[in-house]
RNA sequence: GCUGCCGUAGCUCAGUCGGUAGAGCAUACCCUUGGUAAGGGUAAGGUCGAUGGUUCGAUUCCAUUCGGCAGCACCA
């Protein structure tokens, strides 16, 4: 007897072994048709898995969200590989996982795929779906599988299988003439893939993710259970494109970039206004948290970077200068060694700790050309950087305070959803294992005390210490890593920072490296995309446009602008000889949050017609009242 | 940096199977004073990314190079 317990708690008994499909059929023909896979004691398995003992069983259908989508996308990858092998038999297959929103497959092939090939492959995939090939799991001996794939000329597959311990049984999945190494599970047949998939783009990708290896050709696709979801996803991509900060930067006259200064930003008046608004906000917040702001040199002798250890790891990505008098300088790529120099001036006491040293530090890094992306990834940027010199005992309280600062800052910029990653020691690092043990446990403990839930990001710490990384989610569901907090026992040692303890002895401070926004350039790019350029009033570079209907209202309009400016509002007049429709359209497209329209009536009655961006309606109010309302709304968060 | 794609007016794009280019929007000027997302007219605007080669002739073909885009790798 085999007793199967279903999610609703009901139990079905069978005289002997049954498959998931049998159970589904037993429950009902509709379910049998919809069934894609099963979950056995929590683990996803093929629908045709034979159950020989009593189990908890759930039948997975398209309604099962993420699990079901992952199955679907994984199958899409297999179907794509099958299509590619049919069309281009000389191609070798490698790996093809499901990913967020879709899937990819990496192929090895001497001639690159073209966009035309993509269409052909997609058409062939549709055929394979129509063929409704059964997807069958087979178990093979490892060595037989290696031999099998080598015979087929699939050296990558053979290599993957070779790295599985010898003697182990491995699973292969067969669909039609196509057979692939795969852990599974899979859908029962290719027809289940349906039609809601689309090949998206071609790209290069290194074999096993290592840039020393040869480059394979990756084809990305997206797959969904129905057309509506696919269309929804494609619409989201269009929306993301409309919000692209590079596009809005141009359209809204915020900034530009050009060849003569690759990786740098030319901030126009409006963009710089936005930048300054964010900067002054941050400065107020830091002042309130008792940070001291400093400014350190741009050009620093290379020896300091050797002493700090940065030269070892990052000399390739530093801008360096040989001066006329033969000195070797580096344009600073970061601020920490300079902050240690300030700390080292004079004698520091335990009474000075924690010492929170902040700088809006302008840094330059020679980023690889392929990494550059608008203002999000540049070679010249400004960090909202700070280093907290403290004792080990103070790590927890400083972490708590920082986490509070960070979450409230994010909230003020409209980001409520923040996740935290904990990155531990990387392979290439400075400092002893004991030091790392200490730093990692101190940081984890502090994070816990701050009430943070962290996920582990193994081996991704900085070379001098572990870090917390703060990831925020924007208005259209994209994640951005911005803030960071790093515990560092290494740099104070290397750069000989110390303080006098209560007992008169000399001690090393701990350094906490921390940033909330990360870099201004990147954060402003994120803000632009998050708000799609429609900033809340306090952030909007141009807050109010006063537009006239007739030229008789010109002098009144100028008076209105003066009143607004006197009250600290960023306002401009539009007195052009254009119709009001035209002006409304233009300033709406420019995403100015508030338009005050004035005609003969308003001028006579000393009122304004308030028209807010995105609203069709207007409100006529007295000028004084309008100014007061706008001042209130435009006041930045504390 | 690697792979692939791309580079024509301020923007979005068309075009030249090799004979130095065109549209819409934007701009300037003129007319229009119009009540909430494009009023009308006229004009100006381009060494077709750069360099070299092939050719009688290159924006078009080839090579190199610079830059951009997508992904990979990188991200102190």
CSV table of N, CA, C and O (backbone and C1' of nucleotides) in Angstrom, one decimal, chain B residues 14-69:
chain,number,residue,atom,x,y,z
B,14,A,P,15.6,53.8,-40.3
B,14,A,O5',15.2,54.6,-41.6
B,14,A,C5',14.0,54.5,-42.2
B,14,A,C4',13.8,55.4,-43.4
B,14,A,C3',14.7,55.1,-44.6
B,14,A,O3',14.3,53.9,-45.3
B,14,A,C1',14.4,57.4,-44.4
B,15,G,P,15.5,53.0,-46.0
B,15,G,O5',16.1,54.0,-47.0
B,15,G,C5',15.4,54.5,-48.2
B,15,G,C4',16.2,55.4,-49.0
B,15,G,C3',17.6,54.9,-49.4
B,15,G,O3',17.4,54.2,-50.6
B,15,G,C1',17.9,57.0,-48.5
B,16,U,P,18.4,52.9,-51.0
B,16,U,O5',19.6,53.6,-51.8
B,16,U,C5',19.3,54.4,-53.0
B,16,U,C4',20.5,55.3,-53.2
B,16,U,C3',21.8,54.5,-53.4
B,16,U,O3',22.0,54.2,-54.8
B,16,U,C1',22.1,56.3,-51.9
B,17,C,P,21.8,52.6,-55.3
B,17,C,O5',23.1,51.9,-54.6
B,17,C,C5',22.9,50.9,-53.6
B,17,C,C4',23.2,49.6,-54.2
B,17,C,C3',24.4,49.5,-55.2
B,17,C,O3',25.6,49.5,-54.5
B,17,C,C1',22.6,48.2,-56.0
B,18,G,P,27.0,50.0,-55.3
B,18,G,O5',26.7,51.5,-55.3
B,18,G,C5',26.7,52.3,-54.2
B,18,G,C4',27.4,53.6,-54.5
B,18,G,C3',27.0,54.2,-55.8
B,18,G,O3',27.0,55.6,-55.7
B,18,G,C1',29.4,53.9,-55.7
B,19,G,P,25.9,56.6,-56.3
B,19,G,O5',26.7,57.8,-56.9
B,19,G,C5',27.3,58.7,-56.0
B,19,G,C4',27.7,60.0,-56.7
B,19,G,C3',26.5,60.7,-57.3
B,19,G,O3',26.9,62.1,-57.4
B,19,G,C1',27.9,59.9,-59.1
B,20,U,P,26.2,63.3,-56.8
B,20,U,O5',26.9,63.5,-55.4
B,20,U,C5',26.7,62.5,-54.3
B,20,U,C4',27.1,63.1,-53.0
B,20,U,C3',26.5,64.5,-52.8
B,20,U,O3',25.1,64.4,-52.4
B,20,U,C1',28.7,64.4,-52.0
B,21,A,P,24.3,65.7,-52.4
B,21,A,O5',22.9,65.0,-52.6
B,21,A,C5',21.7,65.5,-52.1
B,21,A,C4',21.0,64.4,-51.3
B,21,A,C3',20.0,65.0,-50.3
B,21,A,O3',18.7,65.0,-50.9
B,21,A,C1',21.4,63.5,-49.2
B,22,G,P,18.1,66.5,-51.1
B,22,G,O5',17.0,66.5,-50.0
B,22,G,C5',15.8,66.1,-50.3
B,22,G,C4',15.2,65.2,-49.2
B,22,G,C3',14.6,65.9,-47.9
B,22,G,O3',13.5,66.6,-48.2
B,22,G,C1',15.6,63.8,-47.5
B,23,A,P,12.9,67.6,-47.1
B,23,A,O5',12.1,66.6,-46.2
B,23,A,C5',11.0,65.9,-46.7
B,23,A,C4',10.3,65.1,-45.7
B,23,A,C3',10.0,65.8,-44.4
B,23,A,O3',8.8,66.5,-44.5
B,23,A,C1',11.1,63.8,-43.9
B,24,G,P,8.5,67.8,-43.5
B,24,G,O5',8.2,67.2,-42.1
B,24,G,C5',7.0,66.4,-41.9
B,24,G,C4',7.0,65.8,-40.6
B,24,G,C3',7.3,66.8,-39.4
B,24,G,O3',6.2,67.5,-39.0
B,24,G,C1',8.7,64.9,-39.2
B,25,C,P,6.3,69.0,-38.4
B,25,C,O5',7.0,68.8,-37.0
B,25,C,C5',6.4,68.1,-35.9
B,25,C,C4',7.4,67.8,-34.8
B,25,C,C3',8.1,69.0,-34.3
B,25,C,O3',7.4,69.8,-33.3
B,25,C,C1',9.6,67.3,-34.7
B,26,A,P,7.6,71.3,-33.1
B,26,A,O5',9.1,71.4,-32.7
B,26,A,C5',9.5,71.2,-31.3
B,26,A,C4',11.0,71.4,-31.2
B,26,A,C3',11.6,72.7,-31.5
B,26,A,O3',11.5,73.6,-30.4
B,26,A,C1',12.8,71.1,-32.6
B,27,U,P,11.3,75.2,-30.7
B,27,U,O5',12.6,75.6,-31.5
B,27,U,C5',13.8,75.7,-30.8
B,27,U,C4',14.9,76.2,-31.8
B,27,U,C3',14.6,77.6,-32.4
B,27,U,O3',14.9,78.6,-31.5
B,27,U,C1',15.3,76.1,-34.1
B,28,A,P,14.0,79.9,-31.4
B,28,A,O5',14.4,80.7,-32.7
B,28,A,C5',15.7,81.3,-32.9
B,28,A,C4',15.8,82.0,-34.2
B,28,A,C3',14.7,82.9,-34.6
B,28,A,O3',14.9,84.2,-34.1
B,28,A,C1',15.0,81.4,-36.4
B,29,C,P,13.7,85.1,-33.6
B,29,C,O5',13.1,85.5,-35.0
B,29,C,C5',13.8,86.5,-35.8
B,29,C,C4',13.1,86.6,-37.2
B,29,C,C3',11.6,86.9,-37.1
B,29,C,O3',11.4,88.3,-37.0
B,29,C,C1',11.9,85.1,-38.6
B,30,C,P,10.1,88.9,-36.3
B,30,C,O5',9.0,88.6,-37.4
B,30,C,C5',8.9,89.4,-38.6
B,30,C,C4',7.8,88.9,-39.5
B,30,C,C3',6.4,88.9,-38.9
B,30,C,O3',5.8,90.1,-38.9
B,30,C,C1',6.8,86.8,-40.0
B,31,C,P,4.7,90.5,-37.8
B,31,C,O5',3.5,89.6,-38.2
B,31,C,C5',2.7,89.9,-39.3
B,31,C,C4',1.7,88.9,-39.5
B,31,C,C3',0.7,88.7,-38.4
B,31,C,O3',-0.3,89.7,-38.3
B,31,C,C1',1.4,86.6,-39.2
B,32,U,P,-0.9,90.1,-36.9
B,32,U,O5',-1.5,88.7,-36.3
B,32,U,C5',-2.7,88.2,-36.8
B,32,U,C4',-3.0,86.9,-36.1
B,32,U,C3',-3.2,86.9,-34.6
B,32,U,O3',-4.5,87.4,-34.2
B,32,U,C1',-1.8,85.1,-35.2
B,33,U,P,-4.6,88.4,-33.0
B,33,U,O5',-4.2,87.6,-31.7
B,33,U,C5',-5.1,86.6,-31.2
B,33,U,C4',-5.1,86.6,-29.7
B,33,U,C3',-5.7,87.9,-29.1
B,33,U,O3',-6.4,87.6,-27.9
B,33,U,C1',-3.5,87.7,-28.3
B,34,G,P,-7.9,87.0,-28.0
B,34,G,O5',-7.5,85.4,-28.0
B,34,G,C5',-8.4,84.5,-28.7
B,34,G,C4',-7.7,83.2,-28.8
B,34,G,C3',-7.6,82.4,-27.5
B,34,G,O3',-8.7,81.6,-27.3
B,34,G,C1',-5.5,82.5,-28.6
B,35,G,P,-9.5,81.7,-25.9
B,35,G,O5',-9.3,80.3,-25.3
B,35,G,C5',-8.0,79.8,-25.0
B,35,G,C4',-7.9,79.1,-23.7
B,35,G,C3',-9.2,78.4,-23.2
B,35,G,O3',-8.7,77.2,-22.5
B,35,G,C1',-8.5,79.9,-21.6
B,36,U,P,-9.5,75.8,-22.6
B,36,U,O5',-8.3,74.7,-22.3
B,36,U,C5',-7.2,74.7,-23.2
B,36,U,C4',-6.0,74.0,-22.6
B,36,U,C3',-6.4,72.8,-21.8
B,36,U,O3',-5.3,71.9,-21.9
B,36,U,C1',-5.5,74.3,-20.3
B,37,A,P,-5.4,70.4,-22.6
B,37,A,O5',-3.9,70.3,-23.1
B,37,A,C5',-3.3,71.2,-24.0
B,37,A,C4',-2.4,70.5,-24.9
B,37,A,C3',-3.0,69.3,-25.7
B,37,A,O3',-2.2,69.2,-26.9
B,37,A,C1',-1.4,68.5,-24.2
B,38,A,P,-2.9,69.5,-28.3
B,38,A,O5',-2.2,70.8,-28.8
B,38,A,C5',-0.9,71.2,-28.4
B,38,A,C4',-0.2,71.9,-29.5
B,38,A,C3',-1.0,72.1,-30.8
B,38,A,O3',-0.4,73.2,-31.5
B,38,A,C1',0.8,70.7,-31.1
B,39,G,P,-0.9,74.6,-31.5
B,39,G,O5',-1.3,75.0,-33.0
B,39,G,C5',-2.5,74.5,-33.6
B,39,G,C4',-2.9,75.6,-34.6
B,39,G,C3',-2.0,75.8,-35.8
B,39,G,O3',-2.1,74.8,-36.8
B,39,G,C1',-2.6,77.9,-34.9
B,40,G,P,-0.9,74.4,-37.7
B,40,G,O5',-0.8,75.6,-38.8
B,40,G,C5',-1.8,75.9,-39.6
B,40,G,C4',-1.5,77.2,-40.4
B,40,G,C3',-0.2,77.2,-41.1
B,40,G,O3',-0.2,76.5,-42.4
B,40,G,C1',-0.4,79.2,-39.9
B,41,G,P,1.1,76.0,-43.0
B,41,G,O5',1.9,77.3,-43.5
B,41,G,C5',1.5,78.1,-44.5
B,41,G,C4',2.3,79.3,-44.7
B,41,G,C3',3.8,79.1,-45.0
B,41,G,O3',4.0,78.8,-46.4
B,41,G,C1',3.6,80.6,-43.2
B,42,U,P,5.3,77.9,-46.8
B,42,U,O5',6.5,78.9,-46.6
B,42,U,C5',6.7,80.0,-47.3
B,42,U,C4',7.8,80.9,-46.8
B,42,U,C3',9.2,80.2,-46.7
B,42,U,O3',9.9,80.2,-47.9
B,42,U,C1',8.7,81.2,-44.6
B,43,A,P,11.0,79.0,-48.2
B,43,A,O5',12.2,79.4,-47.1
B,43,A,C5',12.9,80.5,-47.3
B,43,A,C4',13.8,80.8,-46.1
B,43,A,C3',14.9,79.7,-45.9
B,43,A,O3',16.1,80.0,-46.7
B,43,A,C1',13.8,80.1,-43.8
B,44,A,P,17.1,78.8,-47.1
B,44,A,O5',17.9,78.6,-45.7
B,44,A,C5',18.8,79.6,-45.2
B,44,A,C4',19.1,79.3,-43.8
B,44,A,C3',19.9,78.0,-43.6
B,44,A,O3',21.3,78.2,-43.8
B,44,A,C1',18.1,78.2,-42.0
B,45,G,P,22.1,76.9,-44.5
B,45,G,O5',22.0,75.8,-43.3
B,45,G,C5',22.7,76.1,-42.0
B,45,G,C4',22.2,75.0,-41.1
B,45,G,C3',22.6,73.6,-41.4
B,45,G,O3',24.0,73.3,-41.0
B,45,G,C1',20.4,73.7,-40.7
B,46,G,P,25.1,73.0,-42.1
B,46,G,O5',25.3,71.5,-42.0
B,46,G,C5',25.3,70.7,-40.8
B,46,G,C4',25.4,69.3,-41.1
B,46,G,C3',26.6,68.9,-42.0
B,46,G,O3',27.6,68.5,-41.2
B,46,G,C1',24.5,67.8,-42.7
B,47,U,P,29.0,69.1,-41.2
B,47,U,O5',29.7,68.2,-42.3
B,47,U,C5',30.4,68.8,-43.3
B,47,U,C4',30.9,67.8,-44.3
B,47,U,C3',31.3,66.4,-43.8
B,47,U,O3',30.2,65.5,-44.0
B,47,U,C1',33.1,67.5,-44.8
B,48,C,P,30.5,63.9,-44.5
B,48,C,O5',29.3,63.1,-43.9
B,48,C,C5',29.1,63.0,-42.5
B,48,C,C4',28.0,62.0,-42.3
B,48,C,C3',28.5,60.5,-42.4
B,48,C,O3',27.9,59.8,-41.3
B,48,C,C1',26.7,60.9,-43.8
B,49,G,P,28.6,58.6,-40.6
B,49,G,O5',29.6,59.2,-39.5
B,49,G,C5',29.4,60.3,-38.8
B,49,G,C4',30.5,60.5,-37.8
B,49,G,C3',31.9,60.5,-38.4
B,49,G,O3',32.2,61.7,-39.0
B,49,G,C1',31.8,59.2,-36.4
B,50,A,P,33.3,61.7,-40.2
B,50,A,O5',34.7,61.4,-39.5
B,50,A,C5',35.3,62.3,-38.7
B,50,A,C4',36.6,61.7,-38.2
B,50,A,C3',37.6,61.3,-39.3
B,50,A,O3',38.4,62.4,-39.8
B,50,A,C1',37.4,59.6,-37.8
B,51,U,P,38.9,62.3,-41.3
B,51,U,O5',40.0,61.2,-41.3
B,51,U,C5',41.2,61.4,-40.6
B,51,U,C4',42.1,60.2,-40.6
B,51,U,C3',42.4,59.6,-42.0
B,51,U,O3',43.5,60.2,-42.6
B,51,U,C1',41.6,57.8,-40.6
B,52,G,P,43.6,60.3,-44.2
B,52,G,O5',43.9,58.8,-44.6
B,52,G,C5',45.2,58.3,-44.5
B,52,G,C4',45.1,56.8,-44.7
B,52,G,C3',44.8,56.3,-46.1
B,52,G,O3',45.8,56.4,-47.0
B,52,G,C1',43.6,55.0,-44.5
B,53,G,P,45.5,56.4,-48.6
B,53,G,O5',44.9,55.0,-48.9
B,53,G,C5',45.8,53.8,-48.9
B,53,G,C4',45.0,52.6,-49.2
B,53,G,C3',44.3,52.5,-50.6
B,53,G,O3',45.2,52.1,-51.6
B,53,G,C1',42.8,51.8,-48.9
B,54,U,P,45.0,52.5,-53.1
B,54,U,O5',43.7,51.7,-53.6
B,54,U,C5',43.8,50.3,-53.7
B,54,U,C4',42.4,49.8,-54.1
B,54,U,C3',41.8,50.5,-55.3
B,54,U,O3',42.3,50.0,-56.6
B,54,U,C1',40.2,50.3,-53.6
B,55,U,P,42.8,51.0,-57.7
B,55,U,O5',41.4,51.7,-58.2
B,55,U,C5',40.4,51.0,-58.7
B,55,U,C4',39.1,51.8,-58.9
B,55,U,C3',39.3,53.2,-59.5
B,55,U,O3',39.3,53.1,-61.0
B,55,U,C1',38.0,53.5,-57.6
B,56,C,P,40.4,53.9,-61.8
B,56,C,O5',39.9,55.4,-61.7
B,56,C,C5',40.7,56.5,-62.1
B,56,C,C4',39.9,57.8,-62.1
B,56,C,C3',39.1,58.0,-60.8
B,56,C,O3',39.9,58.7,-59.8
B,56,C,C1',37.7,58.4,-62.7
B,57,G,P,39.8,58.2,-58.3
B,57,G,O5',38.4,58.6,-58.0
B,57,G,C5',38.1,60.0,-57.8
B,57,G,C4',36.6,60.2,-57.6
B,57,G,C3',36.0,59.5,-56.4
B,57,G,O3',36.2,60.2,-55.2
B,57,G,C1',34.6,59.2,-58.3
B,58,A,P,36.4,59.5,-53.8
B,58,A,O5',35.0,58.7,-53.6
B,58,A,C5',33.8,59.4,-53.5
B,58,A,C4',33.0,58.8,-52.3
B,58,A,C3',33.7,58.9,-51.0
B,58,A,O3',32.7,59.2,-50.0
B,58,A,C1',33.3,56.7,-51.5
B,59,U,P,33.0,60.2,-48.9
B,59,U,O5',32.1,59.4,-47.9
B,59,U,C5',31.9,59.6,-46.5
B,59,U,C4',30.6,58.8,-46.2
B,59,U,C3',30.5,57.5,-47.0
B,59,U,O3',31.2,56.5,-46.3
B,59,U,C1',28.4,58.8,-47.1
B,60,U,P,31.8,55.3,-47.1
B,60,U,O5',30.5,54.5,-47.7
B,60,U,C5',29.6,53.8,-46.8
B,60,U,C4',28.5,53.2,-47.6
B,60,U,C3',28.9,52.1,-48.5
B,60,U,O3',28.0,51.0,-48.5
B,60,U,C1',27.8,53.9,-49.7
B,61,C,P,28.5,49.8,-47.6
B,61,C,O5',29.7,49.2,-48.5
B,61,C,C5',29.5,48.2,-49.5
B,61,C,C4',30.8,47.7,-50.0
B,61,C,C3',31.9,47.5,-48.9
B,61,C,O3',31.7,46.2,-48.3
B,61,C,C1',32.8,48.7,-50.7
B,62,C,P,32.2,46.0,-46.8
B,62,C,O5',33.8,46.0,-46.9
B,62,C,C5',34.4,45.0,-47.5
B,62,C,C4',35.9,45.2,-47.4
B,62,C,C3',36.5,45.5,-46.1
B,62,C,O3',36.7,44.3,-45.3
B,62,C,C1',37.3,47.1,-47.6
B,63,A,P,36.7,44.4,-43.7
B,63,A,O5',38.0,45.2,-43.3
B,63,A,C5',39.3,44.5,-43.6
B,63,A,C4',40.4,45.5,-43.2
B,63,A,C3',40.3,46.1,-41.8
B,63,A,O3',40.9,45.2,-40.8
B,63,A,C1',40.7,47.8,-43.3
B,64,U,P,40.4,45.2,-39.3
B,64,U,O5',41.0,46.6,-38.8
B,64,U,C5',42.4,46.7,-38.6
B,64,U,C4',42.8,48.2,-38.4
B,64,U,C3',42.1,48.8,-37.1
B,64,U,O3',42.9,48.5,-36.0
B,64,U,C1',41.9,50.3,-39.0
B,65,U,P,42.1,48.4,-34.6
B,65,U,O5',41.7,49.9,-34.3
B,65,U,C5',42.7,50.9,-34.1
B,65,U,C4',42.1,52.3,-34.1
B,65,U,C3',40.9,52.5,-33.1
B,65,U,O3',41.5,52.8,-31.8
B,65,U,C1',40.2,53.3,-35.1
B,66,C,P,40.6,52.5,-30.5
B,66,C,O5',39.5,53.7,-30.4
B,66,C,C5',40.0,55.0,-30.2
B,66,C,C4',38.8,56.0,-30.4
B,66,C,C3',37.6,55.6,-29.6
B,66,C,O3',37.6,56.1,-28.3
B,66,C,C1',36.9,56.1,-31.9
B,67,G,P,36.8,55.3,-27.2
B,67,G,O5',35.3,55.6,-27.5
B,67,G,C5',34.8,56.9,-27.3
B,67,G,C4',33.4,57.0,-27.9
B,67,G,C3',32.4,56.0,-27.4
B,67,G,O3',31.9,56.4,-26.1
B,67,G,C1',32.2,56.1,-29.7
B,68,G,P,31.2,55.3,-25.2
B,68,G,O5',29.8,55.0,-25.9
B,68,G,C5',28.8,56.0,-26.0
B,68,G,C4',27.7,55.5,-26.8
B,68,G,C3',27.0,54.2,-26.3
B,68,G,O3',26.1,54.5,-25.2
B,68,G,C1',27.4,54.0,-28.6
B,69,C,P,25.8,53.5,-24.1
B,69,C,O5',25.0,52.4,-24.9
B,69,C,C5',23.7,52.7,-25.4
B,69,C,C4',23.1,51.5,-26.1
B,69,C,C3',23.2,50.2,-25.3
B,69,C,O3',22.1,50.1,-24.4
B,69,C,C1',23.9,49.8,-27.5
